[in-house]
C-alpha positions as a printed NumPy array, in Angstrom:
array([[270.327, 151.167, 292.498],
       [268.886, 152.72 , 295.871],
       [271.362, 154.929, 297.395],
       [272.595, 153.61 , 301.171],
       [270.676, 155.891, 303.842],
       [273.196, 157.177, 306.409],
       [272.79 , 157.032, 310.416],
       [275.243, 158.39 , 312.469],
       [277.184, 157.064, 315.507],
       [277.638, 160.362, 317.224],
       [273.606, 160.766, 317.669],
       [273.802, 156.962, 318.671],
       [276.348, 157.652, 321.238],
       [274.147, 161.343, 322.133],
       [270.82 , 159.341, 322.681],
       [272.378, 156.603, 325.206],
       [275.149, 159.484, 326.962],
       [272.009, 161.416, 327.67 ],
       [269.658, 158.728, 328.716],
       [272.709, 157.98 , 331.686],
       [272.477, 161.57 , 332.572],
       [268.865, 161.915, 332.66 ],
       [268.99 , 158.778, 335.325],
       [271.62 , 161.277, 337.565],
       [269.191, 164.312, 337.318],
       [266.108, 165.022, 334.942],
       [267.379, 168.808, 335.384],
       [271.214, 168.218, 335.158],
       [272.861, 171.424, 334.322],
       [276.743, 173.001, 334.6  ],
       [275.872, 176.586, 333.609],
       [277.474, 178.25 , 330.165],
       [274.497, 176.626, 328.582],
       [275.622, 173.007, 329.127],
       [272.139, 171.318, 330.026],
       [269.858, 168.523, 329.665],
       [267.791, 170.566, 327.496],
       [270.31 , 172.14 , 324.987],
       [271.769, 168.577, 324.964],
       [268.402, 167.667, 323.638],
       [267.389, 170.144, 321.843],
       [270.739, 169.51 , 319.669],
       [270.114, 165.719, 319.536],
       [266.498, 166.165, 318.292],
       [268.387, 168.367, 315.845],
       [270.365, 166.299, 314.129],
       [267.631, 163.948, 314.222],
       [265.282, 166.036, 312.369],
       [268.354, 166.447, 309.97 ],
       [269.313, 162.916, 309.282],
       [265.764, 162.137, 308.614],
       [265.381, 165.037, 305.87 ],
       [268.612, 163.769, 304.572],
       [267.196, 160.355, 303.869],
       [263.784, 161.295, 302.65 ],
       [265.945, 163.245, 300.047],
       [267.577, 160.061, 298.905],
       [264.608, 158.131, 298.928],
       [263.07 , 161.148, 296.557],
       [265.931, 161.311, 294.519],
       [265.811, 156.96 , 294.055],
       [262.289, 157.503, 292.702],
       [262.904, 160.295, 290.312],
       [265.724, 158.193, 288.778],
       [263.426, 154.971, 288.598],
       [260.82 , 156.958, 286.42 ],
       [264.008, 158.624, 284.52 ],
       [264.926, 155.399, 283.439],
       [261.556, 154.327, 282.949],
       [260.828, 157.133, 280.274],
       [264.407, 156.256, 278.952],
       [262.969, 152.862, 277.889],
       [259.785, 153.97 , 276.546],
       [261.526, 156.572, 274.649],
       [264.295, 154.313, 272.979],
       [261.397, 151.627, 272.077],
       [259.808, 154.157, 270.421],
       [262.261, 155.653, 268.774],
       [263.278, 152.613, 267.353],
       [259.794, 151.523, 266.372],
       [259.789, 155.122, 264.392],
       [263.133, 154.626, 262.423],
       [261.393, 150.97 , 261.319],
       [258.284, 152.906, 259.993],
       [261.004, 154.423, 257.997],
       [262.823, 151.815, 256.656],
       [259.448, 150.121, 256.082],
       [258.581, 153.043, 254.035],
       [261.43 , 153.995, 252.12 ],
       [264.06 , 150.949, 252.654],
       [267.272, 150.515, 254.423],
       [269.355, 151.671, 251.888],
       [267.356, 154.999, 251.034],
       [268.638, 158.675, 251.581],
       [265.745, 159.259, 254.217],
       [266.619, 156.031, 256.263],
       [269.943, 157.759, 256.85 ],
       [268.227, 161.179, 257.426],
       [266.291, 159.567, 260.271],
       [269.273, 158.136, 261.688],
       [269.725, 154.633, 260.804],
       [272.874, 153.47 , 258.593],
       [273.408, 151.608, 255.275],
       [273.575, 147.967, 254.994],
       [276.999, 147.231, 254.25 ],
       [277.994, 145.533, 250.846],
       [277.999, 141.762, 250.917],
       [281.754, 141.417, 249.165],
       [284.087, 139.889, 251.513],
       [287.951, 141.268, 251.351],
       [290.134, 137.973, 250.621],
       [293.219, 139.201, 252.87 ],
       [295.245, 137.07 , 255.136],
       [293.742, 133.115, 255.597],
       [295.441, 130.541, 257.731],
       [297.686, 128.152, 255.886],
       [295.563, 125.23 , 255.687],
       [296.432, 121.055, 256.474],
       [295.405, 118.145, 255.174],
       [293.855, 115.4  , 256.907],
       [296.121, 112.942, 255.655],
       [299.021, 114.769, 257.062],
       [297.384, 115.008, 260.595],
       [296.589, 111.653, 260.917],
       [299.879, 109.775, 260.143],
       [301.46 , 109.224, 263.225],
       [305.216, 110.187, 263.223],
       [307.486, 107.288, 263.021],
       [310.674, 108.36 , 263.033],
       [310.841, 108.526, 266.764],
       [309.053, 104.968, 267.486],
       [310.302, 102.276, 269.686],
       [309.912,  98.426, 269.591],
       [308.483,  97.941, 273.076],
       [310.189,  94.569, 273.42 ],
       [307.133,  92.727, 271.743],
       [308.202,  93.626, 268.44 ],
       [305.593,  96.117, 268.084],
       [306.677,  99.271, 267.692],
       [304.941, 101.906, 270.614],
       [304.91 , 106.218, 269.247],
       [307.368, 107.965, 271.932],
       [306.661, 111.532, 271.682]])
């Protein structure tokens, strides 16, 4: 996922303020250093800054694309090497679980706790002791 590049609102707001005070005076200055070109020279600053700043992220994206490209390759392979293995010497062998991979499991099944079961029969009779006549001398299931 590409990291979110940042901007900042303060060099927004630096850029237009000194664009208004360039249209007062191309050579606007108030002494104690407070001029058009320190203003600008501290814009271009940050600029320069921000910029690095981003090309960093954008670096740092790229680096973790090919990470997790080699991560890929790597776990294919590795898994295409503890195959050769079990090919080899079986899934159940000593080296198989020196190279990592586990024993198959025995096939017996543990006969613990089953559901109570029910018969058909005794799901499909409808329960009559709470049945109606319906006034046609049919009786209707009220449940």
């Amino acid at each position: 996922m590409a990291r979110l590049k940042r901007s900042s609102t303060v060099l927004d707001k630096a850029t237009l303020r000194i664009s208004g005070m360039r249209s007062i005076s191309e050579t606007l200055e108030f002494g104690d250093s407070l001029n058009l070109a320190e203003y600008q020279k501290r814009i271009e600053t940050l600029q320069t800054k921000l910029s690095s700043y981003n090309t960093m992220f954008s670096t740092v994206d790229e680096a973790v694309g090919q990470i997790e490209l080699l991560e890929q390759d790597l776990r294919s392979y590795s898994e295409k090497m503890l195959m050769s293995v079990a090919t080899r010497y079986g899934k159940n062998s000593l080296q198989y679980m020196q190279a990592g991979g586990k024993p198959r499991k025995s096939s017996k099944r543990s006969v613990g706790n089953t559901a109570p079961t029910t018969t058909i029969a005794a799901v499909m009779t409808p329960n009559t002791e709470n049945a109606t006549t319906n006034g046609g001398g049919t009786k209707a299931l009220v449940k």
